[in-house]
Every structure is written in structure tokens, then in C-alpha cells.
Amino acid sequence: MYVYDVLIVGSGLAARMVAHSLPKGKHIAMLTKHSKWSSNSMLAQGGVAAVFSKEDHWSSHYSDTITAGCEHNDEQAVEYLVRRGPQLINELIRSGMRFDCNEQNEVLLGQEGAHTYRRILHAGGDATGKALVSFLYQKTEHRVDMMEYETVQELIIENGRCIGVRTQDEKGHISARYAQHVVLATGGCGSLYPYTSNTDGAIGEGLSLAYRAGAELADLEFIQFHPTLLVKNGCAVGLVSEAVRGEGAVLVTGQGERIMKGVHELEDLAPRDVVSREIYRRMFQGEQIFLMIKNVNDFTNRFPTITDLCEKNGVDLDRYLIPVMPGAHFHMGGIKVNMYGETSIPRLYAVGEAACTGVHGANRLASNSLLEGLVFGELAAKKMAEKPDDPIFPGAFSASLQQVSLSMPSKRDIQELMMSCVGIVRNASSLKRMVRLLEERLDQVEENIWRYDRETIKRIHMTTAAYLISKSAFEREESRGSHFRSDFPVSLPRWEKKQLIQERMNRKVNVIGG
Ligand code: SIN
């Protein structure tokens, strides 16, 4: 029986950052159900938020994060994120990472929604996630045993501690893989919705794996809908970054009327939940919404990925109008962890979008997610490196049982239910219906799910994740950030509070000399 030091499930930015930050000599395995290049991080256009300009200060990034998050954030985690962020990015730059710079070799800083200052670093224009993952891949590939196209069926828990994962490969071969530390970096759950910026594989299985093993989860009701996905024939076909609005694009109706005027003081750069709800409201009334890019300088060079996406989907950029709609983008909730990525199960960790560190609160501030993956991926690795090995005694394992199937909802069924019952606007009666329906389906599932075939297990994970999100959304009886209940008024007039948060921060900065 081989025991790795660290086994990481997932291959996105947070997974790579954990591998990068572990001391040399550690035996690391990385396991992913698709290709190692398939992750939401690879699709991330928008950049990394970090304080780089002289007029900016970490306290401002802090208060922007908390205001966007409707004060539902973990303040200690936010402070660590925004203070460690610029140092860590400088360290990456010193070790060879290239962010977009001006002719004087100073990093270019973009603007995005709900940020008080320009503080978004990009790489490759609008291919920041891909550039960062590729950079960390180069740094780590020689020290990681990569296993692709292998699905985790369940976590192996012995004496209350996680000791590995049970997996199945494409040929149906079942294995047990053991490690001193197991890290879930399985990404988000956007593909539980029909309209999403996420990869196909983002179905929330990390939530299901952790829940089935008995780990605590948190804030599952908070799902961010990005306001501007490109629409083709009524379907979302890719992301149009918020950075486009940061450079001057505005949201308009087919008649050219600006839709965000008078809705929020930040207009087109209001927090994502506010913008998404306004577009959704207009679309519900039968209007088509466009991003008008006439004021964006040098669009095609600045946004090569989006230009390509538009061209492939027949959008004529010479007309300056890109048709858009909101779609599921980011899960603020997830597997509950402390700042070191530790879950409630010893030796089980979670990082990146699968985890809930509490930094994002009820609505994530733009470009804080790549930053989270870097900052807390590093911290989790440090924690693992500190812990002495503990012998592992696995129980009996059978890989040869006859596999059975079970009728569970398909991905399409779940997507339709999630959009209509747990979408941009929710209410008690549809949430209750959804919870009951999924509960009935899950009641049929046996405890040892590895006895089922691969497709059934995937459906069990999707149904479990959808059930947990719906139940949390039913239980939160208020409207806050991305969780909007039509049966409860918005409880927090957050923009009026922003000044108070900033003042509180300024006092703190003065006391600790930040
Ligand atoms: C975007 O570029 O709009 C997405 C980036 C993010 O979600 O932070």
C-alpha cells in the first residue's frame, strides 16, 4: 500500500498553489476526473485583485470586499487575504510570473465592479487564470504524480480521520489511494445550472463528498450569478468579463436605454448580484440586454479571448453591441474551513472555490477568487507541512463487487430545477418543493455509494449538492447579497453602511500601524 504525503483532488489554481507551496521532497499526487487542463481557473478572464497603486491601501480592498459581501464575511480571513495578496503576487513576479505591464514595466491595473480603486492585475489580456495555472504547472509538474480521468467516488474515513479516496477510472477500475493529507480542490457548482460560465465538470461533487463523509459545510445558498454571459440562441456560451465594463462598456436595452442608471450609485459597476437582478428583471419582461462597447479603447487587443468568443458565435463587434444574460458563476459557500484549509474532519482540507473560508461573504468581490486560491492554497500547504506523519491503518477494501445502477435525476433535470427554484430570485414555496423532491430521490441511495456505477455516482453527487444548496436557501429567511428571496426584503442597505465599514477600518489601521 503506497501512502502519499499529500493527495490533491482537482487541478485548478488552488490545487497547483498547494503543490507549489509544499516543501521539496514531499510526495504529492494530483487527481482529476478530466484532463489536467480542465478547470474553472483556466477559464478565468478577469484578473487578480491586489493593492498595487500608491493611492490605494489594503484597508480599502478590505472594506470593498466586506461591502460587496454584505458583511457576511469572516473579517480575519479578509484581512489576511488583502494584506498577504500583494506580497504573494510580488513573490510570483520575482519567480517569473508575467502580468500585463506598461512600457515602463509597471503592472497595469484594471477596474472592476465595486472596487474603489484600480487594482486588478491581468495576464495575457483576458486570460489571467490560464497564465497563472500554466505558470504554476511549470513550477510543479516534476514533483507531482498526475492522475487524469479518474473520479473520486468517496472519501475514506478511518477512526474519524481522512486517509484517502476511493476512485474509479474510465475503464471502471476501482482503486483506493491513501495519503497523510487529502485536499479537496474540486471547484464550484455552476454546472448545476443551465446558464453558466463554469466548465461542464463543475457539479459540486466536493460538497457531496465532504457531506457524505460528515464534514461541515457553510453558506451554500450564496451562488453568484455573473451579469454578462454571451447569449446565442437563448443559451449562454461564455463569459464577457466585468473588466469590459471597467473599461467603459455599459448595459443597454435594444433601444439604447442605459439600464443601470438610477438602480445603484455605481451604475454598471455595481456589485454583481445587483446588476444580475436588474438584467434578469428586464429579461423577464421580454427585453434583450446588450453590453455597449463603443467607449472601450482598443477592444480587440485588450480582450483577445472575448473577441474570439464573439467572432466564433457570430457577434459583429463593429456594431459595438454584445448580447448578454446572467449565469451561475461562483459559489461563495462550500466546505467549511479555517484559514489553513482545515475542514471539520482531521487531515481533510479544502481550498479554492470548493472551500468556504468566509472571505467572500454573501457575494464575492470581482477578481478576489484567484487571489483566494493563491493565498489560502499557500497557507493550507504550510499547515500540512507542519504536521508529523501519523500511521494509516486502512480497513478491508474490495474492488471487485458487481456494480449496480439506480435511477437518479439527470444533469438536465437538475439544471432546470435549480434555475427555476434556486436561481437569481427564490421563494419559500418553490424551495420547499425542490427540497422535498430531492430528499425523496436521495432516500433511495445506499450508504456505500461505491457499489453504484460511475454515471449513478455522478448523479448522486449532483443531486446531493443540489439538495444541500436548496435546503440552505430555504433555511435562510432573508435577502442578502446573491441570495435574493422574493418573500423577504433586502435586510442590509449595504451602500449606506460602506462608509461605516471604512471608518471602522481606518481606526483599526491607525491602531495597528498598517
Ligand atoms: C470577470 O472577468 O468578470 C470574472 C472574474 C471574476 O469572477 O472575478
Coordinates of C-alpha atoms and ligand atoms in Angstrom, one line a residue:
M1 CA 0.0 0.0 0.0
Y2 CA 1.5 3.3 -1.1
V3 CA 0.8 6.4 1.1
Y4 CA 1.4 9.8 -0.5
D5 CA 2.2 12.8 1.7
V6 CA -0.5 14.9 0.1
L7 CA -3.2 13.9 -2.4
I8 CA -5.0 16.8 -4.1
V9 CA -8.3 16.3 -5.8
G10 CA -8.6 18.9 -8.7
S11 CA -6.1 20.6 -10.9
G12 CA -7.1 24.3 -10.9
L13 CA -5.2 27.3 -9.4
A14 CA -5.7 26.4 -5.7
A15 CA -4.6 22.8 -6.3
R16 CA -1.5 24.0 -8.1
M17 CA -0.7 26.6 -5.4
V18 CA -0.9 23.9 -2.7
A19 CA 1.6 21.8 -4.7
H20 CA 3.8 24.8 -5.3
S21 CA 3.9 25.7 -1.6
L22 CA 4.7 22.3 -0.2
P23 CA 8.3 21.7 0.8
K24 CA 10.6 19.9 -1.6
G25 CA 10.7 16.2 -1.1
K26 CA 7.0 15.7 -0.3
H27 CA 5.3 13.0 -2.4
I28 CA 2.3 14.7 -4.0
A29 CA -0.5 13.2 -6.1
M30 CA -3.0 15.2 -8.1
L31 CA -6.1 13.5 -9.3
T32 CA -8.7 14.9 -11.7
K33 CA -11.8 13.5 -13.4
H34 CA -11.0 15.2 -16.7
S35 CA -7.8 16.5 -18.3
K36 CA -5.4 18.3 -16.0
W37 CA -6.1 21.4 -18.1
S38 CA -9.8 21.4 -17.4
S39 CA -10.8 23.7 -14.6
N40 CA -12.7 27.0 -13.9
S41 CA -9.4 28.6 -13.2
M42 CA -8.3 28.0 -16.8
L43 CA -11.4 30.0 -17.9
A44 CA -10.9 32.9 -15.5
Q45 CA -10.6 36.0 -17.7
G46 CA -10.7 38.7 -15.1
G47 CA -7.6 39.1 -13.0
V48 CA -6.3 39.1 -9.5
A49 CA -7.3 41.9 -7.2
A50 CA -4.4 43.3 -5.2
V51 CA -3.4 46.7 -3.8
F52 CA -0.5 47.9 -6.1
S53 CA -1.1 51.6 -6.6
K54 CA 0.2 54.3 -4.2
E55 CA -3.1 55.9 -3.5
D56 CA -4.7 52.5 -2.7
H57 CA -4.5 50.8 0.7
W58 CA -5.3 47.3 2.0
S59 CA -8.0 48.8 4.2
S60 CA -9.9 49.9 1.1
H61 CA -9.6 46.5 -0.5
Y62 CA -10.8 45.1 2.8
S63 CA -13.9 47.4 3.0
D64 CA -14.8 46.8 -0.6
T65 CA -14.7 43.1 0.0
I66 CA -16.9 43.3 3.0
T67 CA -19.3 45.8 1.5
A68 CA -19.8 43.5 -1.6
G69 CA -20.1 40.5 0.7
C70 CA -22.9 42.3 2.7
E71 CA -20.9 42.0 6.0
H72 CA -21.4 38.3 5.9
N73 CA -17.6 37.8 5.6
D74 CA -15.0 36.4 8.0
E75 CA -13.2 39.6 8.8
Q76 CA -9.9 37.9 9.9
A77 CA -9.8 35.9 6.7
V78 CA -10.5 39.0 4.6
E79 CA -7.7 41.0 6.3
Y80 CA -5.2 38.2 5.7
L81 CA -6.3 37.9 2.1
V82 CA -5.9 41.6 1.2
R83 CA -2.6 42.0 3.2
R84 CA -0.9 38.8 2.0
G85 CA -2.1 39.2 -1.6
P86 CA 0.3 41.9 -2.9
Q87 CA 3.3 40.3 -1.2
L88 CA 2.5 36.9 -2.7
I89 CA 2.0 38.4 -6.1
N90 CA 5.3 40.1 -5.9
E91 CA 6.9 36.8 -4.9
L92 CA 5.3 35.2 -8.0
I93 CA 6.5 38.0 -10.2
R94 CA 10.1 37.6 -8.8
S95 CA 10.0 33.9 -9.6
G96 CA 9.0 34.6 -13.3
M97 CA 5.2 35.1 -13.5
R98 CA 4.4 37.8 -16.1
F99 CA 1.4 40.1 -15.5
D100 CA 0.5 42.7 -18.2
C101 CA 2.7 45.8 -17.8
N102 CA 3.0 49.2 -19.4
E103 CA 6.1 50.4 -21.3
Q104 CA 7.8 51.3 -18.0
N105 CA 7.4 47.7 -16.9
E106 CA 4.8 48.7 -14.2
V107 CA 1.9 46.3 -13.8
L108 CA -1.3 47.6 -15.5
L109 CA -4.2 47.9 -13.1
G110 CA -7.7 47.4 -14.3
Q111 CA -11.0 48.5 -12.8
E112 CA -13.9 46.1 -11.9
G113 CA -17.3 46.4 -10.2
A114 CA -17.5 47.6 -6.5
H115 CA -13.7 48.3 -6.3
T116 CA -12.9 51.8 -5.0
Y117 CA -9.5 51.8 -6.9
R118 CA -8.0 50.3 -10.0
R119 CA -6.4 47.2 -8.5
I120 CA -7.0 44.3 -11.0
L121 CA -3.8 42.6 -12.5
H122 CA -4.3 40.7 -15.7
A123 CA -2.1 38.4 -17.7
G124 CA -2.5 37.8 -21.5
G125 CA -5.2 40.5 -21.6
D126 CA -8.2 38.4 -20.5
A127 CA -6.5 35.0 -20.0
T128 CA -5.3 35.5 -16.4
G129 CA -6.4 32.2 -15.0
K130 CA -4.8 30.2 -17.8
A131 CA -1.5 32.2 -17.4
L132 CA -1.3 31.6 -13.7
V133 CA -2.2 27.9 -13.8
S134 CA 0.3 27.3 -16.6
F135 CA 3.0 29.2 -14.6
L136 CA 2.4 27.1 -11.5
Y137 CA 2.2 23.9 -13.6
Q138 CA 5.7 24.5 -15.0
K139 CA 6.9 25.0 -11.4
T140 CA 5.3 21.9 -10.1
E141 CA 4.9 19.2 -12.8
H142 CA 8.2 17.4 -12.0
R143 CA 7.1 16.9 -8.4
V144 CA 3.5 15.8 -8.8
D145 CA 2.2 12.4 -9.8
M146 CA -0.7 13.3 -12.1
M147 CA -3.7 11.0 -12.5
E148 CA -6.2 12.2 -15.1
Y149 CA -9.7 10.9 -15.9
E150 CA -10.1 9.3 -12.5
T151 CA -13.2 10.1 -10.5
V152 CA -13.4 10.2 -6.7
Q153 CA -16.4 8.1 -5.5
E154 CA -16.0 8.7 -1.8
L155 CA -13.5 9.8 0.9
I156 CA -12.0 7.0 3.0
I157 CA -12.5 7.8 6.7
E158 CA -11.0 5.6 9.4
N159 CA -11.2 6.4 13.1
G160 CA -12.6 9.8 12.3
R161 CA -9.7 10.8 10.1
C162 CA -9.5 11.1 6.3
I163 CA -6.9 8.7 5.0
G164 CA -7.6 8.7 1.3
V165 CA -10.1 8.4 -1.5
R166 CA -11.8 5.6 -3.4
T167 CA -11.7 6.3 -7.2
Q168 CA -12.8 4.8 -10.4
D169 CA -11.1 5.3 -13.8
E170 CA -12.7 5.4 -17.2
K171 CA -12.5 1.7 -17.7
G172 CA -14.4 1.1 -14.4
H173 CA -11.3 0.1 -12.4
I174 CA -11.7 0.9 -8.7
S175 CA -8.7 1.9 -6.6
A176 CA -8.1 3.1 -3.1
R177 CA -5.5 5.9 -2.9
Y178 CA -4.1 6.8 0.5
A179 CA -2.4 10.0 1.9
Q180 CA -1.4 11.7 5.1
H181 CA -3.4 14.7 3.9
V182 CA -6.2 14.9 1.4
V183 CA -7.1 18.2 -0.2
L184 CA -10.4 18.8 -2.0
A185 CA -9.8 21.4 -4.7
T186 CA -12.8 20.3 -6.8
G187 CA -14.0 23.8 -7.8
G188 CA -17.6 25.1 -7.8
C189 CA -21.0 24.0 -8.8
G190 CA -22.1 26.4 -11.7
S191 CA -22.9 23.5 -14.0
L192 CA -25.8 22.6 -11.8
Y193 CA -27.5 25.5 -13.7
P194 CA -28.3 25.6 -17.4
Y195 CA -26.6 29.0 -17.9
T196 CA -23.1 29.2 -16.5
S197 CA -19.6 30.4 -17.1
N198 CA -18.2 27.2 -15.5
T199 CA -16.7 24.1 -17.1
D200 CA -19.0 21.1 -17.5
G201 CA -17.3 19.3 -14.6
A202 CA -18.2 22.0 -12.0
I203 CA -21.1 20.0 -10.5
G204 CA -20.4 20.5 -6.8
E205 CA -19.1 17.0 -6.1
G206 CA -16.7 18.3 -3.5
L207 CA -19.7 19.3 -1.4
S208 CA -21.3 15.9 -1.8
L209 CA -18.1 14.0 -1.0
A210 CA -17.4 16.1 2.1
Y211 CA -21.1 15.9 3.3
R212 CA -21.2 12.2 2.9
A213 CA -18.1 11.9 5.0
G214 CA -19.6 14.0 7.7
A215 CA -17.7 17.3 7.2
E216 CA -19.4 20.7 8.0
L217 CA -20.5 22.9 5.1
A218 CA -21.3 26.6 5.2
D219 CA -23.2 29.3 3.3
L220 CA -24.3 27.1 0.5
E221 CA -27.2 29.4 -0.5
F222 CA -24.8 32.0 -1.8
I223 CA -24.4 31.4 -5.5
Q224 CA -23.1 34.3 -7.6
F225 CA -24.7 35.0 -11.0
H226 CA -22.3 36.8 -13.3
P227 CA -24.3 39.5 -15.1
T228 CA -22.7 39.2 -18.6
L229 CA -22.5 35.8 -20.3
L230 CA -22.6 36.0 -24.0
V231 CA -26.0 34.8 -25.4
K232 CA -26.5 32.8 -28.5
N233 CA -30.0 31.5 -29.4
G234 CA -31.2 31.9 -25.8
C235 CA -28.2 30.0 -24.4
A236 CA -25.1 31.2 -22.5
V237 CA -22.0 30.4 -24.5
G238 CA -19.1 32.0 -22.5
L239 CA -18.1 34.9 -20.2
V240 CA -17.8 38.5 -21.1
S241 CA -15.5 39.8 -18.3
E242 CA -16.6 42.6 -16.0
A243 CA -13.3 44.2 -16.9
V244 CA -15.1 45.3 -20.1
R245 CA -17.4 47.4 -18.0
G246 CA -14.4 48.5 -16.1
E247 CA -13.0 49.9 -19.3
G248 CA -16.2 51.9 -20.1
A249 CA -18.8 49.4 -21.6
V250 CA -22.4 50.0 -20.4
L251 CA -25.5 47.8 -20.3
V252 CA -28.3 48.9 -22.6
T253 CA -31.7 47.8 -24.0
G254 CA -32.2 47.2 -27.7
Q255 CA -33.4 50.8 -27.8
G256 CA -30.1 52.1 -26.3
E257 CA -31.6 52.9 -22.8
R258 CA -29.0 52.5 -20.0
I259 CA -30.4 50.0 -17.6
M260 CA -28.2 50.6 -14.5
K261 CA -28.8 54.4 -14.3
G262 CA -30.8 55.1 -11.1
V263 CA -30.6 51.5 -9.9
H264 CA -27.4 51.8 -8.0
E265 CA -24.9 54.6 -7.4
L266 CA -22.1 52.6 -9.0
E267 CA -24.3 52.1 -12.1
D268 CA -22.8 49.5 -14.4
L269 CA -20.1 48.7 -11.9
A270 CA -22.5 47.9 -9.0
P271 CA -22.0 44.5 -7.2
R272 CA -22.8 41.5 -9.4
D273 CA -25.9 40.5 -7.6
V274 CA -27.5 43.9 -8.1
V275 CA -26.6 44.0 -11.9
S276 CA -27.7 40.4 -12.5
R277 CA -31.1 41.0 -10.8
E278 CA -31.7 44.1 -13.0
I279 CA -30.9 42.2 -16.2
Y280 CA -33.0 39.3 -15.1
R281 CA -35.9 41.6 -14.3
R282 CA -35.7 43.2 -17.7
M283 CA -35.4 39.9 -19.5
F284 CA -38.4 38.6 -17.6
Q285 CA -40.3 41.5 -19.2
G286 CA -39.2 40.3 -22.6
E287 CA -36.3 42.7 -23.2
Q288 CA -32.9 41.7 -24.7
I289 CA -29.9 43.3 -22.9
F290 CA -26.6 44.3 -24.6
L291 CA -23.2 45.4 -23.5
M292 CA -22.4 48.5 -25.5
I293 CA -18.6 48.6 -26.1
K294 CA -18.3 51.8 -28.1
N295 CA -16.3 53.6 -25.4
V296 CA -13.8 50.8 -24.8
N297 CA -10.5 51.6 -26.4
D298 CA -8.7 49.0 -28.4
F299 CA -11.2 46.3 -27.5
T300 CA -9.8 43.5 -29.7
N301 CA -6.3 43.8 -28.4
R302 CA -7.3 44.4 -24.8
F303 CA -9.7 41.5 -24.8
P304 CA -8.5 38.8 -27.2
T305 CA -10.3 35.9 -25.6
I306 CA -13.7 37.7 -25.7
T307 CA -13.1 38.9 -29.2
D308 CA -12.5 35.3 -30.3
L309 CA -15.6 34.1 -28.4
C310 CA -17.8 36.8 -30.1
E311 CA -16.4 36.0 -33.5
K312 CA -17.0 32.3 -33.1
N313 CA -20.6 33.0 -32.1
G314 CA -21.4 35.4 -34.9
V315 CA -21.4 38.7 -32.9
D316 CA -20.4 41.6 -35.2
L317 CA -18.2 43.7 -33.0
D318 CA -18.3 46.6 -35.5
R319 CA -21.9 47.1 -34.2
Y320 CA -20.5 47.5 -30.7
L321 CA -23.3 45.5 -29.1
I322 CA -22.8 42.2 -27.4
P323 CA -26.0 40.3 -26.3
V324 CA -25.7 39.2 -22.6
M325 CA -27.5 37.4 -19.9
P326 CA -26.7 36.4 -16.3
G327 CA -25.5 32.9 -15.5
A328 CA -24.2 30.9 -12.5
H329 CA -20.6 31.9 -11.9
F330 CA -19.2 31.3 -8.4
H331 CA -20.1 29.6 -5.2
M332 CA -19.3 31.7 -2.1
G333 CA -20.3 28.8 0.2
G334 CA -18.7 25.4 0.4
I335 CA -16.9 23.0 2.6
K336 CA -16.3 24.9 5.9
V337 CA -12.6 25.5 6.5
N338 CA -10.5 27.7 8.8
M339 CA -7.8 29.9 7.2
Y340 CA -5.5 26.9 6.9
G341 CA -8.0 25.0 4.8
E342 CA -8.7 22.5 7.6
T343 CA -12.2 21.0 7.5
S344 CA -14.0 19.6 10.5
I345 CA -12.5 16.1 9.6
P346 CA -8.9 15.7 10.7
R347 CA -6.4 15.6 7.7
L348 CA -9.1 16.6 5.2
Y349 CA -8.6 20.1 3.7
A350 CA -10.5 22.1 1.1
V351 CA -9.1 25.0 -1.0
G352 CA -10.3 27.3 -3.8
E353 CA -14.0 27.5 -4.8
A354 CA -14.9 24.2 -3.1
A355 CA -14.0 25.7 0.3
C356 CA -15.8 28.3 2.3
T357 CA -13.1 30.4 4.1
G358 CA -15.7 33.1 4.7
V359 CA -13.7 35.7 2.7
H360 CA -16.5 36.3 0.1
G361 CA -19.5 36.6 2.4
A362 CA -22.8 36.7 0.6
N363 CA -21.4 38.0 -2.7
R364 CA -17.8 37.8 -4.0
L365 CA -16.0 41.0 -5.0
A366 CA -14.7 40.7 -8.6
S367 CA -11.2 39.2 -9.0
N368 CA -11.0 38.0 -5.4
S369 CA -11.2 34.3 -6.3
L370 CA -7.9 33.7 -8.0
L371 CA -6.4 35.7 -5.1
E372 CA -8.2 33.4 -2.6
G373 CA -6.9 30.3 -4.4
L374 CA -3.3 31.6 -4.1
V375 CA -3.3 33.0 -0.6
F376 CA -5.2 30.2 1.2
G377 CA -3.7 27.5 -1.0
E378 CA -0.3 28.6 0.3
L379 CA -1.5 28.6 3.9
A380 CA -3.0 25.2 3.7
A381 CA 0.3 23.8 2.3
K382 CA 2.2 25.3 5.2
K383 CA -0.2 23.7 7.7
M384 CA 0.2 20.3 6.1
A385 CA 4.0 20.6 6.2
E386 CA 3.9 21.4 9.9
K387 CA 2.1 18.2 10.9
P388 CA 4.0 15.0 11.7
D389 CA 3.0 11.8 9.8
D390 CA 0.5 9.6 11.5
P391 CA 0.4 5.9 10.6
I392 CA -2.5 4.8 8.5
F393 CA -4.4 1.5 9.0
P394 CA -6.9 1.1 6.2
G395 CA -9.8 -1.4 6.6
A396 CA -10.6 -4.2 4.1
F397 CA -11.1 -3.0 0.6
S398 CA -12.9 -4.8 -2.2
A399 CA -12.5 -3.6 -5.8
S400 CA -14.4 -6.4 -7.4
L401 CA -18.0 -6.1 -6.3
Q402 CA -20.7 -6.2 -9.0
Q403 CA -21.7 -2.6 -9.7
V404 CA -25.4 -1.6 -9.7
S405 CA -27.3 1.4 -11.2
L406 CA -30.1 3.4 -9.7
S407 CA -32.5 5.8 -11.3
M408 CA -31.4 9.4 -10.3
P409 CA -32.2 12.8 -11.9
S410 CA -30.2 13.6 -15.0
K411 CA -28.0 16.7 -15.2
R412 CA -30.5 18.4 -17.4
D413 CA -33.3 17.7 -14.9
I414 CA -31.3 19.1 -12.1
Q415 CA -30.3 22.2 -14.1
E416 CA -33.9 23.0 -14.9
L417 CA -35.0 22.6 -11.3
M418 CA -32.1 24.7 -10.0
M419 CA -32.8 27.6 -12.4
S420 CA -36.5 27.7 -11.6
C421 CA -36.3 27.0 -7.8
V422 CA -32.9 28.1 -6.7
G423 CA -32.0 30.8 -9.3
I424 CA -31.5 34.5 -9.2
V425 CA -34.8 35.1 -7.4
R426 CA -36.1 32.4 -4.9
N427 CA -39.1 31.9 -2.7
A428 CA -40.2 29.6 0.1
S429 CA -42.8 27.5 -1.8
S430 CA -40.5 26.6 -4.7
L431 CA -37.6 25.9 -2.4
K432 CA -39.7 23.7 -0.2
R433 CA -40.9 21.7 -3.3
M434 CA -37.3 21.3 -4.5
V435 CA -36.0 20.1 -1.1
R436 CA -38.8 17.5 -0.8
L437 CA -38.3 16.2 -4.4
L438 CA -34.6 15.8 -4.0
E439 CA -34.9 14.3 -0.5
E440 CA -37.2 11.6 -1.9
R441 CA -34.7 10.7 -4.6
L442 CA -31.8 10.6 -2.1
D443 CA -33.7 8.4 0.3
Q444 CA -33.2 5.5 -2.1
V445 CA -29.4 5.8 -2.1
E446 CA -27.5 3.2 0.0
E447 CA -24.7 4.3 2.3
N448 CA -21.9 2.6 0.4
I449 CA -22.2 4.5 -2.8
W450 CA -19.1 3.0 -4.4
R451 CA -21.3 0.0 -5.2
Y452 CA -23.0 2.0 -7.9
D453 CA -21.7 2.6 -11.4
R454 CA -19.9 5.7 -12.5
E455 CA -22.9 7.5 -14.0
T456 CA -25.1 6.8 -11.0
I457 CA -22.4 8.1 -8.6
K458 CA -22.1 11.3 -10.6
R459 CA -25.9 11.8 -10.4
I460 CA -25.9 11.1 -6.7
H461 CA -23.2 13.8 -6.2
M462 CA -25.2 16.3 -8.3
T463 CA -28.5 15.5 -6.6
T464 CA -26.8 15.8 -3.1
A465 CA -25.2 19.1 -4.0
A466 CA -28.5 20.5 -5.4
Y467 CA -30.4 19.3 -2.3
L468 CA -27.9 20.9 0.1
I469 CA -27.9 24.2 -1.7
S470 CA -31.7 24.2 -1.9
K471 CA -32.1 23.4 1.8
S472 CA -29.7 26.2 2.8
A473 CA -31.6 28.6 0.6
F474 CA -34.9 27.6 2.2
E475 CA -33.5 28.0 5.6
R476 CA -32.0 31.5 5.1
E477 CA -35.1 33.6 5.6
E478 CA -33.8 36.9 4.4
S479 CA -32.4 38.5 1.2
R480 CA -28.7 39.1 1.4
G481 CA -26.2 39.5 -1.4
S482 CA -26.6 36.8 -4.0
H483 CA -29.4 35.1 -2.0
F484 CA -32.5 37.0 -3.0
R485 CA -35.8 35.8 -1.6
S486 CA -38.9 37.5 -3.2
D487 CA -40.7 36.7 0.1
F488 CA -38.2 38.6 2.3
P489 CA -37.0 42.2 1.8
V490 CA -33.3 43.1 1.4
S491 CA -32.1 43.3 5.1
L492 CA -29.0 45.3 4.6
P493 CA -28.8 48.7 2.9
R494 CA -25.1 48.0 2.3
W495 CA -24.0 51.1 0.4
E496 CA -25.0 53.4 3.3
K497 CA -23.0 51.1 5.5
K498 CA -19.9 51.2 3.4
Q499 CA -18.7 54.5 5.0
L500 CA -19.1 53.0 8.5
I501 CA -17.0 49.9 7.5
Q502 CA -14.3 52.2 6.0
E503 CA -14.3 54.3 9.2
R504 CA -14.0 51.2 11.4
M505 CA -11.1 50.0 9.2
N506 CA -9.3 53.4 9.4
R507 CA -9.4 53.3 13.2
K508 CA -8.0 49.7 13.1
V509 CA -5.3 50.7 10.6
N510 CA -4.2 53.6 12.9
V511 CA -4.1 51.3 16.0
I512 CA -2.0 48.5 14.3
G513 CA 0.0 50.9 12.2
G514 CA -1.0 49.2 8.9
Ligands
SIN1 C1 -14.8 38.5 -14.9 O1 -13.8 38.7 -15.5 O2 -15.8 39.2 -15.0 C2 -14.8 37.4 -13.9 C3 -13.7 37.5 -12.9 C4 -14.2 37.2 -11.6 O3 -15.2 36.4 -11.4 O4 -13.7 37.7 -10.6

